Amino acid sequence: GEPAADLAAADAGLGRSLNFSKPEVRTWYSDEVKHYYKDGISFWWNEEADYDYYGFYYWNVALGQALRLEDPHARLFTLNDGFSPGMARLGGAVWTGDRDASSWAELARTPGMMLNWILAGAPYVGCSIATEGGGASTAAVVGGGGERLVRWLQVATFMPVARVRSTDLA
């Protein structure tokens, strides 16, 4: 059964925002997604829970609850576009959002930004490599012989979580 009051907003066209801070919503959600683990899904990419400071935290709690229903010994891993304290202990990693990888200045700022996230309590942090702002185009990064892309990938080897994101097909 659905927790009707909390899903009514989604049904009314107000978005995908479930109130994961409520245990009954987490239980409903866990029951709805647990089959994905059996189907072979091994991690989640969570985005758009910025409506609440603890939105990502409780979303990770719900996903962990679903995983324990299928495999009590498995470890949860999620990649989230937001962070709240305690997520790392649940298996939640965070990325800083799209970086303008076509900019040498952005490349120079990224290591310090990553360290700030880590010091703030997000030990598993990364950023999108090979993106151009929100455009996700590798062409602008590779321009000039590809040196900038190589440098981004070299920096990424020192990030706790590294992922290349692009809409270009190789």
C-alpha positions as a LaTeX table, in Angstrom:
\begin{tabular}{lrrr}
\hline
Residue & $x$ (\AA) & $y$ (\AA) & $z$ (\AA) \\
\hline
Gly1 & 0.00 & 0.00 & 0.00 \\
Glu2 & 1.10 & 3.53 & $-0.76$ \\
Pro3 & 1.35 & 6.19 & 1.96 \\
Ala4 & $-1.36$ & 8.20 & 0.21 \\
Ala5 & $-0.84$ & 11.57 & 1.85 \\
Asp6 & 2.85 & 11.67 & 0.93 \\
Leu7 & 2.33 & 10.52 & $-2.63$ \\
Ala8 & $-0.61$ & 12.82 & $-3.28$ \\
Ala9 & 1.76 & 15.70 & $-4.12$ \\
Ala10 & 3.53 & 13.58 & $-6.73$ \\
Asp11 & 0.20 & 12.51 & $-8.20$ \\
Ala12 & $-0.88$ & 16.17 & $-8.35$ \\
Gly13 & 2.08 & 16.93 & $-10.61$ \\
Leu14 & 4.22 & 18.54 & $-7.93$ \\
Gly15 & 7.25 & 16.41 & $-8.73$ \\
Arg16 & 9.01 & 13.31 & $-7.49$ \\
Ser17 & 9.55 & 14.47 & $-3.94$ \\
Leu18 & 8.75 & 11.77 & $-1.44$ \\
Asn19 & 9.15 & 12.64 & 2.22 \\
Phe20 & 11.75 & 10.01 & 3.10 \\
Ser21 & 11.95 & 11.30 & 6.67 \\
Lys22 & 8.72 & 9.37 & 7.38 \\
Pro23 & 9.30 & 5.68 & 8.17 \\
Glu24 & 6.14 & 4.60 & 6.36 \\
Val25 & 7.37 & 6.27 & 3.15 \\
Arg26 & 10.76 & 4.56 & 3.46 \\
Thr27 & 9.06 & 1.20 & 4.01 \\
Trp28 & 6.77 & 1.70 & 1.00 \\
Tyr29 & 9.71 & 2.80 & $-1.19$ \\
Ser30 & 11.90 & $-0.10$ & $-0.03$ \\
Asp31 & 9.17 & $-2.57$ & $-0.95$ \\
Glu32 & 8.79 & $-0.92$ & $-4.37$ \\
Val33 & 12.51 & $-0.97$ & $-5.31$ \\
Lys34 & 13.81 & $-4.15$ & $-3.65$ \\
His35 & 13.23 & $-6.21$ & $-6.80$ \\
Tyr36 & 15.87 & $-4.15$ & $-8.60$ \\
Tyr37 & 18.56 & $-5.73$ & $-6.45$ \\
Lys38 & 17.36 & $-9.17$ & $-7.48$ \\
Asp39 & 17.32 & $-7.95$ & $-11.09$ \\
Gly40 & 21.04 & $-7.08$ & $-10.89$ \\
Ile41 & 21.14 & $-3.40$ & $-9.93$ \\
Ser42 & 24.11 & $-2.96$ & $-7.59$ \\
Phe43 & 24.17 & 0.80 & $-6.97$ \\
Trp44 & 22.01 & 3.91 & $-7.29$ \\
Trp45 & 22.51 & 7.38 & $-8.72$ \\
Asn46 & 20.31 & 9.67 & $-6.63$ \\
Glu47 & 19.48 & 13.11 & $-7.93$ \\
Glu48 & 16.91 & 15.79 & $-7.17$ \\
Ala49 & 16.34 & 15.35 & $-3.42$ \\
Asp50 & 17.42 & 18.90 & $-2.68$ \\
Tyr51 & 14.00 & 19.81 & $-1.25$ \\
Asp52 & 15.09 & 18.88 & 2.26 \\
Tyr53 & 18.44 & 19.05 & 4.06 \\
Tyr54 & 18.20 & 15.36 & 5.02 \\
Gly55 & 16.47 & 14.24 & 1.82 \\
Phe56 & 19.47 & 12.32 & 0.51 \\
Tyr57 & 20.23 & 10.84 & 3.93 \\
Tyr58 & 16.78 & 9.33 & 4.36 \\
Trp59 & 16.66 & 8.27 & 0.70 \\
Asn60 & 19.84 & 6.27 & 1.37 \\
Val61 & 18.25 & 4.82 & 4.50 \\
Ala62 & 15.32 & 3.60 & 2.36 \\
Leu63 & 17.64 & 2.08 & $-0.25$ \\
Gly64 & 19.66 & 0.35 & 2.46 \\
Gln65 & 16.45 & $-1.01$ & 3.93 \\
Ala66 & 15.49 & $-2.40$ & 0.51 \\
Leu67 & 18.94 & $-3.98$ & 0.08 \\
Arg68 & 18.73 & $-5.68$ & 3.49 \\
Leu69 & 15.38 & $-7.19$ & 2.46 \\
Glu70 & 17.13 & $-8.92$ & $-0.45$ \\
Asp71 & 20.63 & $-9.49$ & 0.93 \\
Pro72 & 21.39 & $-8.64$ & 4.55 \\
His73 & 25.16 & $-8.97$ & 3.97 \\
Ala74 & 25.46 & $-6.73$ & 0.88 \\
Arg75 & 26.91 & $-3.23$ & 1.10 \\
Leu76 & 24.94 & $-0.25$ & $-0.20$ \\
Phe77 & 26.58 & 2.19 & $-2.63$ \\
Thr78 & 24.87 & 5.28 & $-3.97$ \\
Leu79 & 26.10 & 8.33 & $-5.84$ \\
Asn80 & 24.22 & 11.48 & $-4.83$ \\
Asp81 & 24.17 & 15.06 & $-6.09$ \\
Gly82 & 23.73 & 16.37 & $-2.57$ \\
Phe83 & 25.10 & 15.61 & 0.86 \\
Ser84 & 24.04 & 15.62 & 4.46 \\
Pro85 & 26.05 & 14.38 & 7.44 \\
Gly86 & 26.02 & 10.63 & 8.04 \\
Met87 & 25.53 & 9.54 & 4.45 \\
Ala88 & 28.99 & 8.00 & 4.13 \\
Arg89 & 28.27 & 5.52 & 6.91 \\
Leu90 & 25.24 & 4.36 & 4.89 \\
Gly91 & 27.27 & 3.90 & 1.69 \\
Gly92 & 26.44 & 7.25 & 0.14 \\
Ala93 & 29.01 & 9.00 & $-2.04$ \\
Val94 & 28.51 & 12.50 & $-3.41$ \\
Trp95 & 29.60 & 14.38 & $-6.50$ \\
Thr96 & 30.07 & 18.09 & $-6.70$ \\
Gly97 & 27.98 & 18.52 & $-9.81$ \\
Asp98 & 29.12 & 19.24 & $-13.32$ \\
Arg99 & 32.44 & 21.06 & $-13.57$ \\
Asp100 & 33.39 & 23.16 & $-16.58$ \\
Ala101 & 36.13 & 20.81 & $-17.71$ \\
Ser102 & 36.97 & 23.04 & $-20.66$ \\
Ser103 & 38.46 & 25.53 & $-18.18$ \\
Trp104 & 42.02 & 25.28 & $-16.84$ \\
Ala105 & 40.93 & 27.47 & $-13.89$ \\
Glu106 & 38.22 & 24.96 & $-12.94$ \\
Leu107 & 40.76 & 22.16 & $-13.07$ \\
Ala108 & 43.04 & 24.13 & $-10.74$ \\
Arg109 & 40.17 & 24.73 & $-8.24$ \\
Thr110 & 38.91 & 21.14 & $-8.14$ \\
Pro111 & 41.47 & 19.46 & $-5.80$ \\
Gly112 & 40.92 & 22.10 & $-3.11$ \\
Met113 & 37.17 & 21.85 & $-3.47$ \\
Met114 & 37.36 & 18.07 & $-3.07$ \\
Leu115 & 39.41 & 18.44 & 0.10 \\
Asn116 & 36.83 & 20.87 & 1.49 \\
Trp117 & 34.05 & 18.35 & 0.90 \\
Ile118 & 36.11 & 15.64 & 2.59 \\
Leu119 & 36.84 & 17.87 & 5.59 \\
Ala120 & 33.11 & 18.66 & 5.80 \\
Gly121 & 32.37 & 14.97 & 6.33 \\
Ala122 & 31.91 & 13.61 & 2.80 \\
Pro123 & 34.87 & 11.22 & 2.44 \\
Tyr124 & 33.55 & 9.65 & $-0.77$ \\
Val125 & 33.37 & 12.61 & $-3.16$ \\
Gly126 & 34.01 & 13.12 & $-6.84$ \\
Cys127 & 33.03 & 15.33 & $-9.74$ \\
Ser128 & 32.00 & 14.82 & $-13.33$ \\
Ile129 & 35.09 & 14.46 & $-15.51$ \\
Ala130 & 35.02 & 15.47 & $-19.19$ \\
Thr131 & 31.97 & 17.69 & $-18.99$ \\
Glu132 & 31.46 & 21.21 & $-20.17$ \\
Gly133 & 29.23 & 22.80 & $-17.54$ \\
Gly134 & 25.89 & 21.02 & $-17.81$ \\
Gly135 & 26.45 & 20.25 & $-21.50$ \\
Ala136 & 28.46 & 17.09 & $-20.92$ \\
Ser137 & 30.45 & 17.46 & $-24.14$ \\
Thr138 & 33.92 & 15.98 & $-24.30$ \\
Ala139 & 34.72 & 17.88 & $-27.52$ \\
Ala140 & 35.47 & 21.14 & $-25.69$ \\
Val141 & 37.68 & 19.31 & $-23.20$ \\
Val142 & 39.61 & 17.40 & $-25.85$ \\
Gly143 & 40.10 & 20.50 & $-28.01$ \\
Gly144 & 43.74 & 21.45 & $-28.35$ \\
Gly145 & 45.08 & 17.93 & $-28.66$ \\
Gly146 & 43.44 & 16.40 & $-25.63$ \\
Glu147 & 45.88 & 17.67 & $-22.99$ \\
Arg148 & 43.10 & 19.09 & $-20.81$ \\
Leu149 & 41.23 & 15.77 & $-20.80$ \\
Val150 & 44.42 & 13.92 & $-19.89$ \\
Arg151 & 45.04 & 16.36 & $-17.02$ \\
Trp152 & 41.46 & 15.92 & $-15.73$ \\
Leu153 & 41.87 & 12.15 & $-15.79$ \\
Gln154 & 45.19 & 12.45 & $-13.96$ \\
Val155 & 43.57 & 14.57 & $-11.23$ \\
Ala156 & 40.68 & 12.08 & $-11.07$ \\
Thr157 & 43.05 & 9.27 & $-10.06$ \\
Phe158 & 43.38 & 10.99 & $-6.69$ \\
Met159 & 39.64 & 11.47 & $-6.12$ \\
Pro160 & 37.83 & 9.01 & $-3.86$ \\
Val161 & 35.15 & 8.65 & $-6.57$ \\
Ala162 & 35.99 & 9.32 & $-10.20$ \\
Arg163 & 33.54 & 9.14 & $-13.06$ \\
Val164 & 33.69 & 10.26 & $-16.65$ \\
Arg165 & 30.46 & 11.75 & $-17.89$ \\
Ser166 & 29.84 & 12.72 & $-21.48$ \\
Thr167 & 27.14 & 12.62 & $-24.10$ \\
Asp168 & 29.70 & 12.04 & $-26.83$ \\
Leu169 & 30.03 & 8.53 & $-28.20$ \\
Ala170 & 33.58 & 7.21 & $-28.39$ \\
\hline
\end{tabular}
